[in-house]
């Protein structure tokens, strides 16, 4: 299927989930992530803040866990059409941007690129690690500048069952996909 078709299909499937079901699935994704990757104090994780109206995975579960265990947490913020990484803490102040996304008030880029994990939003991921996002290209550009050993991890309610027919050369595949039932590894050479 084409990205546009997959984007539409999986947005509809996600919207059909009840709030309680989405939270339950988010908890299972979180448990699978922790069981598989076993994050430890001092590691650096770049993770998105969920867009509630799109029923994205509830990453607040991850963020609370990381902060309580001294894992450094960074979140994306778009400044002048560029994705920067802002380090957050328990007392970080947030505001809602023009797209309805919660972001840290700070525009200070941490300057870090050597993350252990980048947990990325997506609508769909195929069996080769190719992802369908919202079509803005922020994460593909971000993946180009982080070190190859950084694990690029997608989280999704749904397992892959269709191919993406219009993958192009600037698309950067994920290393892993975490779903409520599986952790899939795509072996892109980052281990």
mmCIF file of C-alpha atoms in Angstrom:
data_model
loop_
_atom_site.group_PDB
_atom_site.id
_atom_site.type_symbol
_atom_site.label_atom_id
_atom_site.label_comp_id
_atom_site.label_asym_id
_atom_site.label_seq_id
_atom_site.Cartn_x
_atom_site.Cartn_y
_atom_site.Cartn_z
ATOM 1 C CA UNK A 1 0.000 0.000 0.000
ATOM 2 C CA UNK A 2 1.041 3.596 -0.471
ATOM 3 C CA UNK A 3 1.966 5.742 2.539
ATOM 4 C CA UNK A 4 -1.067 7.971 2.050
ATOM 5 C CA UNK A 5 -3.371 4.933 2.130
ATOM 6 C CA UNK A 6 -1.633 3.444 5.159
ATOM 7 C CA UNK A 7 -1.685 6.809 6.924
ATOM 8 C CA UNK A 8 -5.443 7.066 6.440
ATOM 9 C CA UNK A 9 -6.139 3.421 7.365
ATOM 10 C CA UNK A 10 -4.098 3.418 10.564
ATOM 11 C CA UNK A 11 -5.319 6.839 11.669
ATOM 12 C CA UNK A 12 -8.879 5.454 11.426
ATOM 13 C CA UNK A 13 -7.961 2.251 13.281
ATOM 14 C CA UNK A 14 -6.322 4.287 16.019
ATOM 15 C CA UNK A 15 -9.310 6.644 16.328
ATOM 16 C CA UNK A 16 -11.605 3.613 16.693
ATOM 17 C CA UNK A 17 -9.798 2.591 19.904
ATOM 18 C CA UNK A 18 -11.551 3.584 23.109
ATOM 19 C CA UNK A 19 -9.537 5.740 25.490
ATOM 20 C CA UNK A 20 -9.342 2.863 27.972
ATOM 21 C CA UNK A 21 -8.210 0.394 25.287
ATOM 22 C CA UNK A 22 -5.539 2.810 24.015
ATOM 23 C CA UNK A 23 -4.204 3.243 27.559
ATOM 24 C CA UNK A 24 -4.162 -0.514 28.178
ATOM 25 C CA UNK A 25 -2.276 -1.084 24.914
ATOM 26 C CA UNK A 26 0.138 1.754 25.795
ATOM 27 C CA UNK A 27 0.867 0.036 29.113
ATOM 28 C CA UNK A 28 1.625 -3.239 27.307
ATOM 29 C CA UNK A 29 3.931 -1.432 24.866
ATOM 30 C CA UNK A 30 5.698 0.200 27.809
ATOM 31 C CA UNK A 31 6.119 -3.162 29.585
ATOM 32 C CA UNK A 32 7.525 -4.762 26.418
ATOM 33 C CA UNK A 33 9.948 -1.859 25.993
ATOM 34 C CA UNK A 34 11.251 -2.076 29.568
ATOM 35 C CA UNK A 35 11.481 -5.895 29.505
ATOM 36 C CA UNK A 36 13.414 -5.881 26.231
ATOM 37 C CA UNK A 37 15.677 -2.818 26.496
ATOM 38 C CA UNK A 38 16.123 -2.630 30.291
ATOM 39 C CA UNK A 39 17.001 1.095 30.487
ATOM 40 C CA UNK A 40 19.467 2.020 33.249
ATOM 41 C CA UNK A 41 20.351 5.236 35.111
ATOM 42 C CA UNK A 42 22.466 7.649 33.085
ATOM 43 C CA UNK A 43 21.175 6.524 29.695
ATOM 44 C CA UNK A 44 19.664 9.143 27.382
ATOM 45 C CA UNK A 45 16.234 8.663 25.809
ATOM 46 C CA UNK A 46 14.654 10.947 23.228
ATOM 47 C CA UNK A 47 10.884 10.393 23.330
ATOM 48 C CA UNK A 48 7.876 12.173 21.889
ATOM 49 C CA UNK A 49 5.035 13.741 23.844
ATOM 50 C CA UNK A 50 1.784 12.166 22.579
ATOM 51 C CA UNK A 51 -0.796 14.099 20.595
ATOM 52 C CA UNK A 52 -3.943 13.171 22.501
ATOM 53 C CA UNK A 53 -6.398 13.973 19.705
ATOM 54 C CA UNK A 54 -4.514 11.487 17.465
ATOM 55 C CA UNK A 55 -4.620 8.814 20.216
ATOM 56 C CA UNK A 56 -0.853 8.362 20.084
ATOM 57 C CA UNK A 57 0.816 5.896 22.440
ATOM 58 C CA UNK A 58 0.738 7.294 25.984
ATOM 59 C CA UNK A 59 4.439 8.001 26.454
ATOM 60 C CA UNK A 60 3.848 9.746 29.792
ATOM 61 C CA UNK A 61 4.123 6.237 31.298
ATOM 62 C CA UNK A 62 7.634 5.931 29.820
ATOM 63 C CA UNK A 63 8.649 9.455 30.816
ATOM 64 C CA UNK A 64 7.580 9.022 34.455
ATOM 65 C CA UNK A 65 9.433 5.710 34.630
ATOM 66 C CA UNK A 66 12.616 7.145 33.098
ATOM 67 C CA UNK A 67 12.657 10.231 35.321
ATOM 68 C CA UNK A 68 12.079 8.134 38.460
ATOM 69 C CA UNK A 69 15.114 6.001 37.552
ATOM 70 C CA UNK A 70 17.546 8.768 36.589
ATOM 71 C CA UNK A 71 17.358 8.036 32.884
ATOM 72 C CA UNK A 72 17.873 11.355 31.077
ATOM 73 C CA UNK A 73 14.803 12.338 29.083
ATOM 74 C CA UNK A 74 14.744 14.539 25.999
ATOM 75 C CA UNK A 75 11.681 15.519 24.000
ATOM 76 C CA UNK A 76 11.348 17.001 20.531
ATOM 77 C CA UNK A 77 10.395 20.582 19.889
ATOM 78 C CA UNK A 78 10.045 22.171 16.477
ATOM 79 C CA UNK A 79 11.846 25.516 16.336
ATOM 80 C CA UNK A 80 12.116 27.317 12.991
ATOM 81 C CA UNK A 81 11.115 24.129 11.107
ATOM 82 C CA UNK A 82 13.869 22.105 12.812
ATOM 83 C CA UNK A 83 13.450 19.384 15.431
ATOM 84 C CA UNK A 84 15.528 20.112 18.524
ATOM 85 C CA UNK A 85 15.956 18.007 21.678
ATOM 86 C CA UNK A 86 15.031 19.626 24.968
ATOM 87 C CA UNK A 87 15.986 17.865 28.189
ATOM 88 C CA UNK A 88 13.090 17.637 30.624
ATOM 89 C CA UNK A 89 12.829 17.108 34.368
ATOM 90 C CA UNK A 90 9.981 16.543 36.834
ATOM 91 C CA UNK A 91 9.451 20.305 37.132
ATOM 92 C CA UNK A 92 9.718 21.214 33.431
ATOM 93 C CA UNK A 93 7.050 23.675 32.285
ATOM 94 C CA UNK A 94 5.049 22.783 29.166
ATOM 95 C CA UNK A 95 2.805 24.732 26.802
ATOM 96 C CA UNK A 96 0.550 23.717 23.917
ATOM 97 C CA UNK A 97 1.805 24.770 20.471
ATOM 98 C CA UNK A 98 -0.258 25.780 17.416
ATOM 99 C CA UNK A 99 -0.725 22.109 16.425
ATOM 100 C CA UNK A 100 -2.094 21.198 19.851
ATOM 101 C CA UNK A 101 1.113 19.428 20.890
ATOM 102 C CA UNK A 102 2.478 19.841 24.404
ATOM 103 C CA UNK A 103 6.077 21.102 24.313
ATOM 104 C CA UNK A 104 8.549 22.368 26.875
ATOM 105 C CA UNK A 105 8.481 26.150 27.207
ATOM 106 C CA UNK A 106 12.275 26.169 26.763
ATOM 107 C CA UNK A 107 13.746 26.535 23.267
ATOM 108 C CA UNK A 108 17.165 25.436 24.480
ATOM 109 C CA UNK A 109 18.492 22.590 22.350
ATOM 110 C CA UNK A 110 20.380 20.146 24.573
ATOM 111 C CA UNK A 111 22.954 19.699 21.825
ATOM 112 C CA UNK A 112 22.994 15.967 22.561
ATOM 113 C CA UNK A 113 22.841 13.521 19.689
ATOM 114 C CA UNK A 114 24.310 10.456 21.398
ATOM 115 C CA UNK A 115 21.037 9.039 22.683
ATOM 116 C CA UNK A 116 20.773 5.411 23.671
ATOM 117 C CA UNK A 117 17.215 5.292 22.350
ATOM 118 C CA UNK A 118 15.025 7.468 20.161
ATOM 119 C CA UNK A 119 11.399 6.474 20.649
ATOM 120 C CA UNK A 120 9.526 7.792 17.667
ATOM 121 C CA UNK A 121 5.865 8.264 16.831
ATOM 122 C CA UNK A 122 4.393 6.629 13.767
ATOM 123 C CA UNK A 123 1.129 5.566 12.228
ATOM 124 C CA UNK A 124 2.477 2.379 10.685
ATOM 125 C CA UNK A 125 5.687 0.367 10.343
ATOM 126 C CA UNK A 126 6.228 -2.498 7.911
ATOM 127 C CA UNK A 127 8.219 -5.716 8.454
ATOM 128 C CA UNK A 128 11.413 -4.036 7.212
ATOM 129 C CA UNK A 129 11.288 -1.141 9.672
ATOM 130 C CA UNK A 130 10.011 1.419 7.187
ATOM 131 C CA UNK A 131 7.717 3.839 8.974
ATOM 132 C CA UNK A 132 4.778 5.964 7.997
ATOM 133 C CA UNK A 133 4.571 9.119 10.072
ATOM 134 C CA UNK A 134 2.559 12.237 9.500
ATOM 135 C CA UNK A 135 4.523 13.144 6.374
ATOM 136 C CA UNK A 136 6.513 16.136 7.654
ATOM 137 C CA UNK A 137 9.933 14.417 7.553
ATOM 138 C CA UNK A 138 11.138 15.700 10.942
ATOM 139 C CA UNK A 139 12.238 12.291 12.184
ATOM 140 C CA UNK A 140 13.925 11.250 8.922
ATOM 141 C CA UNK A 141 16.034 14.426 9.140
ATOM 142 C CA UNK A 142 16.712 13.774 12.836
ATOM 143 C CA UNK A 143 17.730 10.156 12.166
ATOM 144 C CA UNK A 144 20.307 11.406 9.659
ATOM 145 C CA UNK A 145 22.225 13.336 12.339
ATOM 146 C CA UNK A 146 22.183 10.911 15.270
ATOM 147 C CA UNK A 147 24.936 8.294 15.612
ATOM 148 C CA UNK A 148 24.251 4.950 13.905
ATOM 149 C CA UNK A 149 24.504 3.086 17.234
ATOM 150 C CA UNK A 150 21.482 4.960 18.602
ATOM 151 C CA UNK A 151 18.538 2.572 18.630
ATOM 152 C CA UNK A 152 15.649 4.014 16.592
ATOM 153 C CA UNK A 153 12.508 2.531 18.106
ATOM 154 C CA UNK A 154 8.953 2.890 16.874
ATOM 155 C CA UNK A 155 5.961 2.235 19.100
ATOM 156 C CA UNK A 156 2.621 1.218 17.660
ATOM 157 C CA UNK A 157 -0.664 -0.385 18.670
ATOM 158 C CA UNK A 158 -0.573 -2.541 15.539
ATOM 159 C CA UNK A 159 1.832 -5.179 14.231
ATOM 160 C CA UNK A 160 3.027 -4.889 10.619
ATOM 161 C CA UNK A 161 1.077 -6.824 8.031
ATOM 162 C CA UNK A 162 1.351 -4.722 4.859
ATOM 163 C CA UNK A 163 4.308 -3.489 2.832
ATOM 164 C CA UNK A 164 4.929 0.179 2.176
ATOM 165 C CA UNK A 165 5.133 0.446 -1.605
ATOM 166 C CA UNK A 166 6.481 3.991 -1.888
ATOM 167 C CA UNK A 167 9.580 3.934 0.345
ATOM 168 C CA UNK A 168 12.132 6.389 -0.991
ATOM 169 C CA UNK A 169 15.872 6.870 -0.523
ATOM 170 C CA UNK A 170 15.657 9.515 2.251
ATOM 171 C CA UNK A 171 13.403 7.355 4.416
ATOM 172 C CA UNK A 172 15.400 6.058 7.379
ATOM 173 C CA UNK A 173 14.156 2.683 8.669
ATOM 174 C CA UNK A 174 13.702 1.924 12.343
ATOM 175 C CA UNK A 175 15.841 -0.558 14.235
ATOM 176 C CA UNK A 176 12.972 -1.839 16.356
ATOM 177 C CA UNK A 177 9.199 -1.746 16.645
ATOM 178 C CA UNK A 178 7.489 -2.270 20.000
ATOM 179 C CA UNK A 179 3.813 -3.278 19.943
ATOM 180 C CA UNK A 180 1.530 -4.619 22.695
ATOM 181 C CA UNK A 181 2.477 -8.177 21.715
ATOM 182 C CA UNK A 182 6.002 -8.018 20.230
ATOM 183 C CA UNK A 183 9.378 -6.366 20.007
ATOM 184 C CA UNK A 184 10.531 -6.659 16.401
ATOM 185 C CA UNK A 185 14.149 -6.101 15.414
ATOM 186 C CA UNK A 186 15.022 -5.022 11.890
ATOM 187 C CA UNK A 187 18.829 -5.365 12.156
ATOM 188 C CA UNK A 188 19.781 -2.124 10.419
ATOM 189 C CA UNK A 189 23.334 -2.398 11.664
ATOM 190 C CA UNK A 190 22.907 -0.299 14.777
ATOM 191 C CA UNK A 191 23.673 -3.019 17.287
#
